Amino acid sequence: MPEAVLHVYRGDASGGGLKEYRVPLEEGMVVLDAIHHIQGHQAPDLAVRWNCKAAKCGSCSAEVNGKPKLLCKTRMDALPPGQPVVVQPLKAFPIVKDLVTDVQWNYEVNKRIPPFTPKPNAEWRWKQEDVDRVQEFRKCIECFLCQDVCHVLRSHGRTDAFAGPRFLVRVAGLEMHPMDALNRTKFLKEDAGIGLCNITKCCTEVCPEDITITDNAIIPLKERVVDDHYDPVRMLVRLVTGKKKGE
Amino acid sequence: MAETAHAASREHFGSTSRRDSWWLAPGLVAAGLLLLGGYATWAALQGTHFEFGRYLSPLYSPKIAAPWWPLSPALLILIPPLLFRSTCYYYRKAYYRAFFLDPVACAVGELNRGKYTGETGFPFVLQNLHRFAFYLAFLWLFFLWHDVWDAFWFDGRFGVGLGTLVILASTGTLTLYTFSCHSFRHLVGGKLDCFSCTAAARGRHGAWLGVSALNEHHMGFAWISLVSVCFADFYVRLLSMGVFHDVRLL
Ligand code: SF4
Ligand code: SF4
Ligand code: FES
Ligand code: FES
């Protein structure tokens, strides 16, 4: 039976390195299967987080050959044959053990987002065309691959000032909702740090749900922030007409 | 948050576990931008050979009379198109990656340049005014379509030359590039929260869908239009220099 060679990161906060394992290759095998084989036969203490094995829970995020991927959605036969498969934990988050990282920070960011705030006394009816945009954002499985690859967090470590693409997607879903009454442009500018995103689209490249994060969520939000905070003509119009931001 | 990353601390420029040719895309973009940007700059500096008959190079349109300006008129004419392209969301991605190396490619180590401020500090915060460059580019389209109309006339007679098609292609692709702009997508309807609430909003929803369909190809239009504008200038230049003779098709 053909064999696959995997170089899997083993270690914790104090340090670690890649360790080589060999597993029998089976048809249709994904990287998570190979990791489970290692766990079952060679290294029962190998830590990996997973739940659904169906690319829907967002738990098994890691880096395969240097790219942020869901382990359960990455087929072994899609990787270059004859070369070791390198499996490492998400780089942007603190390591717990082996392939498991601490993604708690993301949940803290999520709590800061002003929640859905329905319009008072509104009739609860809307048309499909009003929610088509928002439904794309609802596909998010919170795998945090986009957070991991985003250079603002990954390379520049700006967790102090930037919410990251996943949470800009969430805000887009709220801001564009036909029943939501709140304006979050000030939050986007000052708290979520949308200006730190330089629209280089790595988040879009890695999203396993194919959400067009940059073009459909972040850029439209940037434009809304411009409406309220940078466009001098609109500022003047607001001054003259007394209209509020977001109107 | 606790200190990130067992690995972030180990990052240096180019460090990555990626196995693919991640340097190829930024390399090609840098080469393409240098080549086309280099040609456009050279052509704009010439100040000669930009028209032939009623053909006018798009780099020199609209024709202006500025006796007080000692240099090539293109250096003034090109300010709006340059502002439009340099603040374009696509080109921003392209040059942040290819020239600023920020990031050069996804999941590849960056240069350590101190505190990152993205598009919040000067001058990058000015990117937020892209919509004003769009307004100017929109205006420029009227001049450029006027040039297309002119390119159909030869000694007072309607006709089609190879140059007509070259100028038509340049303005046509520029139009697609302009109308697929993200700022336009926002202004035309993207800013609305409810598309079905009013008759006007329903109309804008249709427009937004159309612009969104174009917007998916914005990168393609950005490149094709850049190539065809440069080519149109090159073609008119060759005709004007007598190196090449226009082919009359009709
Ligand atoms: S487009 Fe913005 S949010 Fe997405 S990865 Fe790039 S910098 Fe981060
Ligand atoms: S937006 Fe995509 S990549 Fe980001 S967390 Fe959601 S599913 Fe994952
Ligand atoms: S195990 Fe659920 S997404 Fe991979
Ligand atoms: S021209 Fe590219 S986004 Fe406006």
PDB file of C-alpha atoms in Angstrom, chain A residues 21-211:
ATOM      1  CA  TYR A  21       5.184  10.048  10.579  1.00  0.00           C
ATOM      2  CA  ARG A  22       4.302   7.556   7.845  1.00  0.00           C
ATOM      3  CA  VAL A  23       0.715   6.516   7.227  1.00  0.00           C
ATOM      4  CA  PRO A  24      -0.856   4.200   4.638  1.00  0.00           C
ATOM      5  CA  LEU A  25      -2.596   6.187   1.907  1.00  0.00           C
ATOM      6  CA  GLU A  26      -6.182   5.332   1.153  1.00  0.00           C
ATOM      7  CA  GLU A  27      -8.450   6.594  -1.565  1.00  0.00           C
ATOM      8  CA  GLY A  28     -10.323   9.758  -0.700  1.00  0.00           C
ATOM      9  CA  MET A  29      -8.212  10.322   2.392  1.00  0.00           C
ATOM     10  CA  VAL A  30      -8.088  13.829   3.884  1.00  0.00           C
ATOM     11  CA  VAL A  31      -5.305  15.210   6.063  1.00  0.00           C
ATOM     12  CA  LEU A  32      -7.478  14.783   9.168  1.00  0.00           C
ATOM     13  CA  ASP A  33      -7.711  11.024   8.382  1.00  0.00           C
ATOM     14  CA  ALA A  34      -3.928  10.850   8.313  1.00  0.00           C
ATOM     15  CA  ILE A  35      -3.710  12.741  11.610  1.00  0.00           C
ATOM     16  CA  HIS A  36      -6.266  10.341  13.129  1.00  0.00           C
ATOM     17  CA  HIS A  37      -4.228   7.397  11.866  1.00  0.00           C
ATOM     18  CA  ILE A  38      -1.160   8.797  13.612  1.00  0.00           C
ATOM     19  CA  GLN A  39      -3.204   9.329  16.775  1.00  0.00           C
ATOM     20  CA  GLY A  40      -4.610   5.802  16.605  1.00  0.00           C
ATOM     21  CA  HIS A  41      -1.407   3.927  15.827  1.00  0.00           C
ATOM     22  CA  GLN A  42       1.687   5.942  16.633  1.00  0.00           C
ATOM     23  CA  ALA A  43       1.106   8.966  18.861  1.00  0.00           C
ATOM     24  CA  PRO A  44      -2.017   8.772  21.035  1.00  0.00           C
ATOM     25  CA  ASP A  45      -1.014  12.028  22.708  1.00  0.00           C
ATOM     26  CA  LEU A  46      -1.107  14.026  19.466  1.00  0.00           C
ATOM     27  CA  ALA A  47      -3.514  16.929  20.073  1.00  0.00           C
ATOM     28  CA  VAL A  48      -5.888  17.982  17.300  1.00  0.00           C
ATOM     29  CA  ARG A  49      -9.259  19.730  17.502  1.00  0.00           C
ATOM     30  CA  TRP A  50     -12.084  18.464  15.312  1.00  0.00           C
ATOM     31  CA  ASN A  51     -15.784  17.709  15.421  1.00  0.00           C
ATOM     32  CA  CYS A  52     -17.749  17.242  12.241  1.00  0.00           C
ATOM     33  CA  LYS A  53     -15.260  16.021   9.631  1.00  0.00           C
ATOM     34  CA  ALA A  54     -17.623  17.616   7.153  1.00  0.00           C
ATOM     35  CA  ALA A  55     -16.122  21.116   6.791  1.00  0.00           C
ATOM     36  CA  LYS A  56     -18.967  22.605   8.773  1.00  0.00           C
ATOM     37  CA  CYS A  57     -17.892  23.072  12.399  1.00  0.00           C
ATOM     38  CA  GLY A  58     -14.716  25.052  11.747  1.00  0.00           C
ATOM     39  CA  SER A  59     -12.740  23.202  14.435  1.00  0.00           C
ATOM     40  CA  CYS A  60      -9.975  21.491  12.498  1.00  0.00           C
ATOM     41  CA  SER A  61      -8.233  24.626  11.225  1.00  0.00           C
ATOM     42  CA  ALA A  62      -4.477  24.293  10.842  1.00  0.00           C
ATOM     43  CA  GLU A  63      -1.789  24.967   8.248  1.00  0.00           C
ATOM     44  CA  VAL A  64      -1.026  22.397   5.576  1.00  0.00           C
ATOM     45  CA  ASN A  65       2.152  22.998   3.592  1.00  0.00           C
ATOM     46  CA  GLY A  66       2.131  26.529   4.944  1.00  0.00           C
ATOM     47  CA  LYS A  67      -1.445  27.393   3.933  1.00  0.00           C
ATOM     48  CA  PRO A  68      -4.340  27.841   6.343  1.00  0.00           C
ATOM     49  CA  LYS A  69      -6.741  24.939   5.684  1.00  0.00           C
ATOM     50  CA  LEU A  70      -9.450  22.808   7.222  1.00  0.00           C
ATOM     51  CA  LEU A  71      -7.756  19.454   7.840  1.00  0.00           C
ATOM     52  CA  CYS A  72     -11.002  17.661   7.015  1.00  0.00           C
ATOM     53  CA  LYS A  73     -11.427  19.405   3.680  1.00  0.00           C
ATOM     54  CA  THR A  74      -7.884  18.994   2.409  1.00  0.00           C
ATOM     55  CA  ARG A  75      -7.520  15.841   0.359  1.00  0.00           C
ATOM     56  CA  MET A  76      -4.194  14.066   0.445  1.00  0.00           C
ATOM     57  CA  ASP A  77      -4.343  13.521  -3.322  1.00  0.00           C
ATOM     58  CA  ALA A  78      -4.577  17.271  -3.857  1.00  0.00           C
ATOM     59  CA  LEU A  79      -1.147  17.788  -2.286  1.00  0.00           C
ATOM     60  CA  PRO A  80       2.109  17.452  -4.254  1.00  0.00           C
ATOM     61  CA  PRO A  81       2.874  13.709  -4.449  1.00  0.00           C
ATOM     62  CA  GLY A  82       6.167  12.350  -3.236  1.00  0.00           C
ATOM     63  CA  GLN A  83       6.757  15.211  -0.822  1.00  0.00           C
ATOM     64  CA  PRO A  84       6.170  15.231   2.909  1.00  0.00           C
ATOM     65  CA  VAL A  85       2.959  16.944   3.986  1.00  0.00           C
ATOM     66  CA  VAL A  86       3.749  19.586   6.595  1.00  0.00           C
ATOM     67  CA  VAL A  87       0.986  20.082   9.178  1.00  0.00           C
ATOM     68  CA  GLN A  88       1.327  22.956  11.652  1.00  0.00           C
ATOM     69  CA  PRO A  89      -0.973  24.810  14.035  1.00  0.00           C
ATOM     70  CA  LEU A  90      -2.502  28.198  13.183  1.00  0.00           C
ATOM     71  CA  LYS A  91       0.297  30.694  13.398  1.00  0.00           C
ATOM     72  CA  ALA A  92      -1.639  33.782  14.477  1.00  0.00           C
ATOM     73  CA  PHE A  93      -2.863  32.315  17.764  1.00  0.00           C
ATOM     74  CA  PRO A  94      -1.073  31.051  20.860  1.00  0.00           C
ATOM     75  CA  ILE A  95      -0.373  27.365  20.799  1.00  0.00           C
ATOM     76  CA  VAL A  96      -1.930  25.071  23.394  1.00  0.00           C
ATOM     77  CA  LYS A  97      -0.487  21.771  22.231  1.00  0.00           C
ATOM     78  CA  ASP A  98       0.528  20.308  18.866  1.00  0.00           C
ATOM     79  CA  LEU A  99      -2.156  21.345  16.370  1.00  0.00           C
ATOM     80  CA  VAL A 100      -4.441  22.999  18.903  1.00  0.00           C
ATOM     81  CA  THR A 101      -4.330  26.777  19.354  1.00  0.00           C
ATOM     82  CA  ASP A 102      -6.137  29.106  21.717  1.00  0.00           C
ATOM     83  CA  VAL A 103      -8.652  31.082  19.660  1.00  0.00           C
ATOM     84  CA  GLN A 104     -10.347  32.699  22.660  1.00  0.00           C
ATOM     85  CA  TRP A 105      -9.370  36.208  21.538  1.00  0.00           C
ATOM     86  CA  ASN A 106     -11.811  35.877  18.642  1.00  0.00           C
ATOM     87  CA  TYR A 107     -14.743  35.339  20.990  1.00  0.00           C
ATOM     88  CA  GLU A 108     -13.722  38.406  22.971  1.00  0.00           C
ATOM     89  CA  VAL A 109     -13.786  40.486  19.788  1.00  0.00           C
ATOM     90  CA  ASN A 110     -17.177  39.073  18.905  1.00  0.00           C
ATOM     91  CA  LYS A 111     -18.642  40.281  22.198  1.00  0.00           C
ATOM     92  CA  ARG A 112     -17.688  43.879  21.383  1.00  0.00           C
ATOM     93  CA  ILE A 113     -19.798  44.019  18.213  1.00  0.00           C
ATOM     94  CA  PRO A 114     -23.019  46.000  18.741  1.00  0.00           C
ATOM     95  CA  PRO A 115     -25.665  43.297  18.284  1.00  0.00           C
ATOM     96  CA  PHE A 116     -28.623  43.134  15.927  1.00  0.00           C
ATOM     97  CA  THR A 117     -30.944  45.978  16.877  1.00  0.00           C
ATOM     98  CA  PRO A 118     -34.343  45.768  15.190  1.00  0.00           C
ATOM     99  CA  LYS A 119     -36.105  48.880  13.975  1.00  0.00           C
ATOM    100  CA  PRO A 120     -38.804  49.849  16.461  1.00  0.00           C
ATOM    101  CA  ASN A 121     -42.401  49.082  15.436  1.00  0.00           C
ATOM    102  CA  ALA A 122     -41.351  47.770  12.050  1.00  0.00           C
ATOM    103  CA  GLU A 123     -43.293  45.159  10.165  1.00  0.00           C
ATOM    104  CA  TRP A 124     -41.247  41.949  10.154  1.00  0.00           C
ATOM    105  CA  ARG A 125     -41.393  41.298   6.439  1.00  0.00           C
ATOM    106  CA  TRP A 126     -38.710  41.598   3.825  1.00  0.00           C
ATOM    107  CA  LYS A 127     -37.919  40.277   0.397  1.00  0.00           C
ATOM    108  CA  GLN A 128     -35.323  37.750  -0.650  1.00  0.00           C
ATOM    109  CA  GLU A 129     -33.366  40.391  -2.570  1.00  0.00           C
ATOM    110  CA  ASP A 130     -32.896  42.289   0.697  1.00  0.00           C
ATOM    111  CA  VAL A 131     -31.151  39.393   2.395  1.00  0.00           C
ATOM    112  CA  ASP A 132     -29.217  37.778  -0.457  1.00  0.00           C
ATOM    113  CA  ARG A 133     -26.092  39.704   0.539  1.00  0.00           C
ATOM    114  CA  VAL A 134     -26.469  38.902   4.209  1.00  0.00           C
ATOM    115  CA  GLN A 135     -26.969  35.202   3.553  1.00  0.00           C
ATOM    116  CA  GLU A 136     -23.504  34.936   2.047  1.00  0.00           C
ATOM    117  CA  PHE A 137     -22.084  36.155   5.353  1.00  0.00           C
ATOM    118  CA  ARG A 138     -24.201  33.708   7.338  1.00  0.00           C
ATOM    119  CA  LYS A 139     -22.281  30.831   5.732  1.00  0.00           C
ATOM    120  CA  CYS A 140     -19.330  31.581   8.033  1.00  0.00           C
ATOM    121  CA  ILE A 141     -18.361  28.545  10.129  1.00  0.00           C
ATOM    122  CA  GLU A 142     -15.984  30.487  12.384  1.00  0.00           C
ATOM    123  CA  CYS A 143     -12.975  28.449  11.420  1.00  0.00           C
ATOM    124  CA  PHE A 144     -10.794  31.571  11.842  1.00  0.00           C
ATOM    125  CA  LEU A 145      -8.621  30.657   8.866  1.00  0.00           C
ATOM    126  CA  CYS A 146      -9.139  34.205   7.609  1.00  0.00           C
ATOM    127  CA  GLN A 147      -8.053  35.583  10.979  1.00  0.00           C
ATOM    128  CA  ASP A 148      -4.974  33.367  10.853  1.00  0.00           C
ATOM    129  CA  VAL A 149      -3.874  34.433   7.381  1.00  0.00           C
ATOM    130  CA  CYS A 150      -4.657  38.146   7.756  1.00  0.00           C
ATOM    131  CA  HIS A 151      -1.272  39.842   7.888  1.00  0.00           C
ATOM    132  CA  VAL A 152      -2.584  42.577  10.194  1.00  0.00           C
ATOM    133  CA  LEU A 153      -2.948  39.933  12.910  1.00  0.00           C
ATOM    134  CA  ARG A 154      -0.487  37.297  11.735  1.00  0.00           C
ATOM    135  CA  SER A 155       2.542  39.417  10.878  1.00  0.00           C
ATOM    136  CA  HIS A 156       1.846  42.765  12.522  1.00  0.00           C
ATOM    137  CA  GLY A 157       0.186  41.391  15.655  1.00  0.00           C
ATOM    138  CA  ARG A 158      -2.392  44.224  15.751  1.00  0.00           C
ATOM    139  CA  THR A 159      -4.844  42.284  17.913  1.00  0.00           C
ATOM    140  CA  ASP A 160      -4.992  45.481  19.973  1.00  0.00           C
ATOM    141  CA  ALA A 161      -6.657  47.474  17.212  1.00  0.00           C
ATOM    142  CA  PHE A 162      -8.079  45.189  14.526  1.00  0.00           C
ATOM    143  CA  ALA A 163     -11.097  42.893  14.711  1.00  0.00           C
ATOM    144  CA  GLY A 164     -10.058  40.778  11.728  1.00  0.00           C
ATOM    145  CA  PRO A 165     -11.922  39.704   8.597  1.00  0.00           C
ATOM    146  CA  ARG A 166     -14.268  37.229  10.264  1.00  0.00           C
ATOM    147  CA  PHE A 167     -15.753  39.967  12.427  1.00  0.00           C
ATOM    148  CA  LEU A 168     -15.934  42.447   9.585  1.00  0.00           C
ATOM    149  CA  VAL A 169     -18.018  39.794   7.836  1.00  0.00           C
ATOM    150  CA  ARG A 170     -20.271  39.615  10.878  1.00  0.00           C
ATOM    151  CA  VAL A 171     -20.639  43.392  11.039  1.00  0.00           C
ATOM    152  CA  ALA A 172     -21.430  43.459   7.305  1.00  0.00           C
ATOM    153  CA  GLY A 173     -24.235  40.976   7.933  1.00  0.00           C
ATOM    154  CA  LEU A 174     -25.694  43.285  10.583  1.00  0.00           C
ATOM    155  CA  GLU A 175     -25.106  46.589   8.788  1.00  0.00           C
ATOM    156  CA  MET A 176     -26.717  45.413   5.548  1.00  0.00           C
ATOM    157  CA  HIS A 177     -29.670  43.741   7.246  1.00  0.00           C
ATOM    158  CA  PRO A 178     -32.930  45.423   6.207  1.00  0.00           C
ATOM    159  CA  MET A 179     -34.382  45.213   9.745  1.00  0.00           C
ATOM    160  CA  ASP A 180     -31.357  46.478  11.645  1.00  0.00           C
ATOM    161  CA  ALA A 181     -31.544  50.047  12.921  1.00  0.00           C
ATOM    162  CA  LEU A 182     -28.029  50.611  14.212  1.00  0.00           C
ATOM    163  CA  ASN A 183     -25.172  52.417  12.459  1.00  0.00           C
ATOM    164  CA  ARG A 184     -21.817  50.787  13.175  1.00  0.00           C
ATOM    165  CA  THR A 185     -19.491  52.957  11.089  1.00  0.00           C
ATOM    166  CA  LYS A 186     -17.959  54.599  14.165  1.00  0.00           C
ATOM    167  CA  PHE A 187     -17.410  51.165  15.674  1.00  0.00           C
ATOM    168  CA  LEU A 188     -15.846  49.986  12.409  1.00  0.00           C
ATOM    169  CA  LYS A 189     -13.489  52.939  12.235  1.00  0.00           C
ATOM    170  CA  GLU A 190     -12.488  53.287  15.848  1.00  0.00           C
ATOM    171  CA  ASP A 191     -12.951  49.913  17.491  1.00  0.00           C
ATOM    172  CA  ALA A 192     -12.786  47.310  14.710  1.00  0.00           C
ATOM    173  CA  GLY A 193      -9.925  49.168  12.981  1.00  0.00           C
ATOM    174  CA  ILE A 194     -11.219  48.652   9.444  1.00  0.00           C
ATOM    175  CA  GLY A 195      -8.623  51.140   8.178  1.00  0.00           C
ATOM    176  CA  LEU A 196      -5.896  48.654   9.079  1.00  0.00           C
ATOM    177  CA  CYS A 197      -7.149  46.264   6.399  1.00  0.00           C
ATOM    178  CA  ASN A 198      -5.234  47.030   3.218  1.00  0.00           C
ATOM    179  CA  ILE A 199      -7.577  44.903   1.107  1.00  0.00           C
ATOM    180  CA  THR A 200      -4.882  42.473   0.037  1.00  0.00           C
ATOM    181  CA  LYS A 201      -7.460  39.666   0.025  1.00  0.00           C
ATOM    182  CA  CYS A 202      -5.653  36.783   1.739  1.00  0.00           C
ATOM    183  CA  CYS A 203      -8.778  36.239   3.840  1.00  0.00           C
ATOM    184  CA  THR A 204     -10.846  35.717   0.697  1.00  0.00           C
ATOM    185  CA  GLU A 205      -8.256  33.284  -0.660  1.00  0.00           C
ATOM    186  CA  VAL A 206      -8.460  30.941   2.321  1.00  0.00           C
ATOM    187  CA  CYS A 207     -12.160  31.019   3.253  1.00  0.00           C
ATOM    188  CA  PRO A 208     -13.443  27.429   3.026  1.00  0.00           C
ATOM    189  CA  GLU A 209     -17.001  28.716   2.644  1.00  0.00           C
ATOM    190  CA  ASP A 210     -15.971  30.813  -0.361  1.00  0.00           C
ATOM    191  CA  ILE A 211     -17.258  33.996   1.204  1.00  0.00           C
TER     192      ILE A 211
END
